[in-house]
Amino acid sequence: MAQSSDSNVFEDNPEHLFGVGPGFSLAAIDPASTPAFGGRKADGKAALSARSPRLAQLQERLFAEGRSGRRRSLLLVLEGMDTSGKGGIVRHVVSAVDVQGVQLASFGPPSEDEERHDFLWRVERQVPRPGMIGCFDRSHYEDVLIHRVHGWAEPQELERRYSAIQDFESKLHEDGTRVLKIMLHISKDEQLRRLSARLDNPTKHWKYDPGDVDERYRWDDYMAAYEAALVRTSTAYAPWYVVPADNKWYSRLVVQDLMLGALRRLNPQWPPASFDVEAEKRRLAGS
Amino acid sequence: MAQSSDSNVFEDNPEHLFGVGPGFSLAAIDPASTPAFGGRKADGKAALSARSPRLAQLQERLFAEGRSGRRRSLLLVLEGMDTSGKGGIVRHVVSAVDVQGVQLASFGPPSEDEERHDFLWRVERQVPRPGMIGCFDRSHYEDVLIHRVHGWAEPQELERRYSAIQDFESKLHEDGTRVLKIMLHISKDEQLRRLSARLDNPTKHWKYDPGDVDERYRWDDYMAAYEAALVRTSTAYAPWYVVPADNKWYSRLVVQDLMLGALRRLNPQWPPASFDVEAEKRRLAGS
């Protein structure tokens, strides 16, 4: 299944298929499904490769704009249970562009210093600069996900955080940052397979955290926390997408498509020269 | 010319060929040369690709160690005249590893905030964390290069900076960071060709800075400033390498080889499990 770099590979637009809107139910999405894509794994991988140059070109234009005074950027927020493939999105989708135009940030348990500030403080310091693609591996949403599941925040505080998140993302949008929020949705069975694979391979032991097994006992609580957060914070200016992620090749292709869609709408353009091109040619020739 | 991923592609070790030691003279290095490599451009590109997986594997082990408590890292410092290919090293050599293990930092003219601090202040904040590969696109050396050429620092102040740099890099080394400093050495003629190419292509105009032509009139001063800095700060713990860079494919292959050498000496190992593997297998199966 050959693909030109900018043709549609999905029979329906992933923005419509996976966007969180009215009546959303997490249970209605099958993590093992691969909707609107006619091919198999090899086809999906080929399509991902074929479309990478287009992603790279759009990114370079956005970066060039940023260097020339425009203040637009893209922020990809990646959430999902452990082993859902967040790191793989960075390696296999985002890394196809010039990494000098990418700002990666990973949000683990907060440091003591971070604990002393409001939950958005450490996130605000990592928002993408003009022209950049920001990529969050986990994010401010941890403060309404794990905090809800473990009861570290009361319902009233969770409400305050949802509102603070909306205000924060609305401000980002106004400042020129397009916010694209992705939940990589895996099944509990698929997580079991992936954690087992880590245990079976000594070169993967460093990635294994016994604490992940403890969290599996709270799986349903996590799904409820995700659904509440998604419904409460999916907006027109900062939409959530829930991407079936039991098949890594499929989730990567979907995330790439969502990024392509966001960048195409930004429609970045090569900046015009801020100098007299012919005069510079003469000056350069004499140097 | 097929290459296995870890065989030597150079007839002589680039560390010996390009290391800055006693009797060093910048003028003795021909930027257009491609010493100790028997192949052509296509062979060089093939060798670069063939060795990338090895670089990625060593990086992943280093990263894994960092996650498991060891405090070692690698810092690549890239210097060179405009258009010498610093960005290309990041795109074509460094990006072959998982970018989540790479810390990029680019040092342009200092901000007002940075101006208020000592010249090393902004650099110290960007040194690689344990397990990471840091990559500086320009660096603290700007403060002894452009500052010397333009006379922004007196000879006595330059001496202070050379010493401060040595102390800083020695401390880095003691803390477990291997420092690898590269000058990408291009000829004035090659720079003319590269700047002309930018002027001839409207999608490259944003990369063109008329100020670069002004600096061309100071070419010899820059070469003298480089030579002084290289000789003054090339040490056993933080050596400088001057890499012929008129041929991008060659300079990339050399930098990759220098990185491979530094990582091989670090010899990072997969960390052993910090938990009882068999007990975890049982616990996971029951979750």
mmCIF file of C-alpha atoms in Angstrom, chain B residues 84-255:
data_model
loop_
_atom_site.group_PDB
_atom_site.id
_atom_site.type_symbol
_atom_site.label_atom_id
_atom_site.label_comp_id
_atom_site.label_asym_id
_atom_site.label_seq_id
_atom_site.Cartn_x
_atom_site.Cartn_y
_atom_site.Cartn_z
ATOM 1 C CA SER B 84 30.342 24.721 9.610
ATOM 2 C CA GLY B 85 27.662 22.084 10.180
ATOM 3 C CA LYS B 86 26.980 22.079 13.915
ATOM 4 C CA GLY B 87 23.239 21.644 13.370
ATOM 5 C CA GLY B 88 23.894 18.832 10.928
ATOM 6 C CA ILE B 89 25.861 16.931 13.571
ATOM 7 C CA VAL B 90 22.818 17.074 15.827
ATOM 8 C CA ARG B 91 20.435 16.038 13.044
ATOM 9 C CA HIS B 92 22.531 13.316 11.453
ATOM 10 C CA VAL B 93 24.735 11.939 14.233
ATOM 11 C CA VAL B 94 23.256 12.675 17.651
ATOM 12 C CA SER B 95 19.622 12.161 16.593
ATOM 13 C CA ALA B 96 20.338 8.520 15.843
ATOM 14 C CA VAL B 97 20.025 7.846 19.573
ATOM 15 C CA ASP B 98 16.842 8.109 21.634
ATOM 16 C CA VAL B 99 16.374 11.868 21.928
ATOM 17 C CA GLN B 100 14.836 11.373 25.348
ATOM 18 C CA GLY B 101 18.404 10.729 26.477
ATOM 19 C CA VAL B 102 19.793 13.873 24.843
ATOM 20 C CA GLN B 103 19.989 17.354 26.320
ATOM 21 C CA LEU B 104 20.430 19.956 23.602
ATOM 22 C CA ALA B 105 21.498 23.473 24.430
ATOM 23 C CA SER B 106 22.232 26.284 22.049
ATOM 24 C CA PHE B 107 24.143 29.382 23.123
ATOM 25 C CA GLY B 108 23.478 32.545 21.163
ATOM 26 C CA PRO B 109 24.143 36.094 22.307
ATOM 27 C CA PRO B 110 23.463 36.188 26.075
ATOM 28 C CA SER B 111 20.166 37.565 27.359
ATOM 29 C CA GLU B 112 20.068 40.543 29.725
ATOM 30 C CA ASP B 113 19.600 38.132 32.605
ATOM 31 C CA GLU B 114 22.579 36.059 31.479
ATOM 32 C CA GLU B 115 24.699 39.201 31.025
ATOM 33 C CA ARG B 116 24.353 39.903 34.725
ATOM 34 C CA HIS B 117 26.089 36.654 35.646
ATOM 35 C CA ASP B 118 29.559 35.255 35.058
ATOM 36 C CA PHE B 119 29.961 33.744 31.579
ATOM 37 C CA LEU B 120 29.838 30.168 32.907
ATOM 38 C CA TRP B 121 26.541 30.646 34.730
ATOM 39 C CA ARG B 122 24.246 29.862 31.796
ATOM 40 C CA VAL B 123 26.428 26.932 30.777
ATOM 41 C CA GLU B 124 26.476 25.319 34.215
ATOM 42 C CA ARG B 125 22.674 25.188 34.159
ATOM 43 C CA GLN B 126 22.767 23.054 31.011
ATOM 44 C CA VAL B 127 25.296 20.370 31.891
ATOM 45 C CA PRO B 128 23.940 16.891 31.226
ATOM 46 C CA ARG B 129 22.103 15.081 33.987
ATOM 47 C CA PRO B 130 23.257 11.566 34.950
ATOM 48 C CA GLY B 131 22.902 9.130 32.051
ATOM 49 C CA MET B 132 22.355 11.849 29.464
ATOM 50 C CA ILE B 133 24.263 12.924 26.382
ATOM 51 C CA GLY B 134 24.520 16.692 26.441
ATOM 52 C CA CYS B 135 25.125 18.571 23.224
ATOM 53 C CA PHE B 136 26.149 22.225 23.114
ATOM 54 C CA ASP B 137 25.643 24.141 19.870
ATOM 55 C CA ARG B 138 28.205 26.844 20.623
ATOM 56 C CA SER B 139 29.206 27.116 24.231
ATOM 57 C CA HIS B 140 31.228 28.917 26.884
ATOM 58 C CA TYR B 141 33.974 29.133 24.250
ATOM 59 C CA GLU B 142 32.138 32.000 22.567
ATOM 60 C CA ASP B 143 33.403 34.079 25.476
ATOM 61 C CA VAL B 144 37.010 33.526 24.420
ATOM 62 C CA LEU B 145 36.377 33.482 20.632
ATOM 63 C CA ILE B 146 34.074 36.274 19.468
ATOM 64 C CA HIS B 147 34.987 38.255 22.592
ATOM 65 C CA ARG B 148 38.653 38.114 21.648
ATOM 66 C CA VAL B 149 38.054 38.875 17.967
ATOM 67 C CA HIS B 150 35.938 41.929 18.765
ATOM 68 C CA GLY B 151 38.068 43.032 21.685
ATOM 69 C CA TRP B 152 35.147 42.733 24.128
ATOM 70 C CA ALA B 153 37.516 41.181 26.653
ATOM 71 C CA GLU B 154 41.052 42.323 27.538
ATOM 72 C CA PRO B 155 43.910 39.798 27.345
ATOM 73 C CA GLN B 156 43.965 39.533 31.135
ATOM 74 C CA GLU B 157 40.242 38.755 31.244
ATOM 75 C CA LEU B 158 40.687 36.166 28.475
ATOM 76 C CA GLU B 159 43.356 34.499 30.597
ATOM 77 C CA ARG B 160 40.971 34.419 33.546
ATOM 78 C CA ARG B 161 38.334 32.796 31.354
ATOM 79 C CA TYR B 162 40.684 30.119 30.004
ATOM 80 C CA SER B 163 41.524 29.180 33.578
ATOM 81 C CA ALA B 164 37.900 29.261 34.672
ATOM 82 C CA ILE B 165 37.007 26.991 31.761
ATOM 83 C CA GLN B 166 39.697 24.509 32.740
ATOM 84 C CA ASP B 167 38.468 24.469 36.339
ATOM 85 C CA PHE B 168 34.870 24.067 35.192
ATOM 86 C CA GLU B 169 35.648 21.190 32.845
ATOM 87 C CA SER B 170 37.885 19.502 35.393
ATOM 88 C CA LYS B 171 35.026 19.610 37.901
ATOM 89 C CA LEU B 172 32.668 18.179 35.288
ATOM 90 C CA HIS B 173 35.098 15.347 34.669
ATOM 91 C CA GLU B 174 35.395 14.607 38.390
ATOM 92 C CA ASP B 175 31.615 14.528 38.638
ATOM 93 C CA GLY B 176 31.448 11.811 35.969
ATOM 94 C CA THR B 177 30.871 13.835 32.791
ATOM 95 C CA ARG B 178 33.098 13.010 29.828
ATOM 96 C CA VAL B 179 33.718 16.193 27.842
ATOM 97 C CA LEU B 180 34.314 15.930 24.099
ATOM 98 C CA LYS B 181 35.047 19.224 22.355
ATOM 99 C CA ILE B 182 34.837 19.494 18.585
ATOM 100 C CA MET B 183 35.807 22.311 16.264
ATOM 101 C CA LEU B 184 34.208 21.813 12.871
ATOM 102 C CA HIS B 185 36.862 23.358 10.670
ATOM 103 C CA ILE B 186 35.685 24.773 7.338
ATOM 104 C CA SER B 187 37.566 26.872 4.825
ATOM 105 C CA LYS B 188 36.621 30.435 4.008
ATOM 106 C CA ASP B 189 35.828 29.352 0.432
ATOM 107 C CA GLU B 190 33.508 26.599 1.588
ATOM 108 C CA GLN B 191 31.675 29.062 3.835
ATOM 109 C CA LEU B 192 31.219 31.324 0.803
ATOM 110 C CA ARG B 193 29.612 28.445 -1.094
ATOM 111 C CA ARG B 194 27.301 27.603 1.806
ATOM 112 C CA LEU B 195 26.211 31.186 2.408
ATOM 113 C CA SER B 196 25.631 31.645 -1.342
ATOM 114 C CA ALA B 197 23.461 28.535 -1.375
ATOM 115 C CA ARG B 198 21.330 30.056 1.389
ATOM 116 C CA LEU B 199 20.894 33.251 -0.599
ATOM 117 C CA ASP B 200 19.952 31.326 -3.729
ATOM 118 C CA ASN B 201 17.162 29.398 -1.989
ATOM 119 C CA PRO B 202 14.151 31.333 -0.635
ATOM 120 C CA THR B 203 13.376 28.503 1.828
ATOM 121 C CA LYS B 204 16.818 29.128 3.361
ATOM 122 C CA HIS B 205 16.653 32.930 3.650
ATOM 123 C CA TRP B 206 15.596 32.697 7.299
ATOM 124 C CA LYS B 207 18.943 31.039 8.030
ATOM 125 C CA TYR B 208 20.930 33.844 6.442
ATOM 126 C CA ASP B 209 22.266 36.620 8.645
ATOM 127 C CA PRO B 210 23.936 39.592 6.945
ATOM 128 C CA GLY B 211 26.124 39.839 10.037
ATOM 129 C CA ASP B 212 27.844 36.616 8.961
ATOM 130 C CA VAL B 213 29.412 38.454 6.027
ATOM 131 C CA ASP B 214 30.850 41.077 8.374
ATOM 132 C CA GLU B 215 32.510 38.315 10.360
ATOM 133 C CA ARG B 216 34.150 36.984 7.188
ATOM 134 C CA TYR B 217 36.370 40.078 7.144
ATOM 135 C CA ARG B 218 37.708 38.921 10.514
ATOM 136 C CA TRP B 219 38.368 35.340 9.359
ATOM 137 C CA ASP B 220 42.077 35.352 10.209
ATOM 138 C CA ASP B 221 41.348 36.837 13.632
ATOM 139 C CA TYR B 222 38.859 34.051 14.273
ATOM 140 C CA MET B 223 41.379 31.406 13.287
ATOM 141 C CA ALA B 224 43.912 32.956 15.669
ATOM 142 C CA ALA B 225 41.311 33.052 18.447
ATOM 143 C CA TYR B 226 40.403 29.409 17.842
ATOM 144 C CA GLU B 227 44.019 28.330 17.858
ATOM 145 C CA ALA B 228 44.703 30.163 21.106
ATOM 146 C CA ALA B 229 41.606 28.734 22.796
ATOM 147 C CA LEU B 230 42.239 25.202 21.551
ATOM 148 C CA VAL B 231 45.849 25.158 22.679
ATOM 149 C CA ARG B 232 45.008 26.767 26.013
ATOM 150 C CA THR B 233 42.101 24.459 26.936
ATOM 151 C CA SER B 234 42.766 21.079 25.339
ATOM 152 C CA THR B 235 43.452 18.778 28.276
ATOM 153 C CA ALA B 236 43.555 15.060 28.873
ATOM 154 C CA TYR B 237 40.234 15.259 30.726
ATOM 155 C CA ALA B 238 38.531 17.518 28.168
ATOM 156 C CA PRO B 239 40.334 17.256 24.830
ATOM 157 C CA TRP B 240 39.683 19.322 21.735
ATOM 158 C CA TYR B 241 39.417 17.740 18.291
ATOM 159 C CA VAL B 242 39.661 19.749 15.079
ATOM 160 C CA VAL B 243 37.645 17.978 12.407
ATOM 161 C CA PRO B 244 37.971 18.828 8.691
ATOM 162 C CA ALA B 245 34.434 19.896 7.806
ATOM 163 C CA ASP B 246 34.311 21.032 4.183
ATOM 164 C CA ASN B 247 32.830 17.584 3.515
ATOM 165 C CA LYS B 248 29.827 17.210 5.782
ATOM 166 C CA TRP B 249 29.644 13.446 5.356
ATOM 167 C CA TYR B 250 33.236 13.165 6.577
ATOM 168 C CA SER B 251 32.931 15.419 9.616
ATOM 169 C CA ARG B 252 29.782 13.573 10.684
ATOM 170 C CA LEU B 253 31.494 10.215 10.453
ATOM 171 C CA VAL B 254 34.447 11.502 12.485
ATOM 172 C CA VAL B 255 32.250 12.989 15.219
#
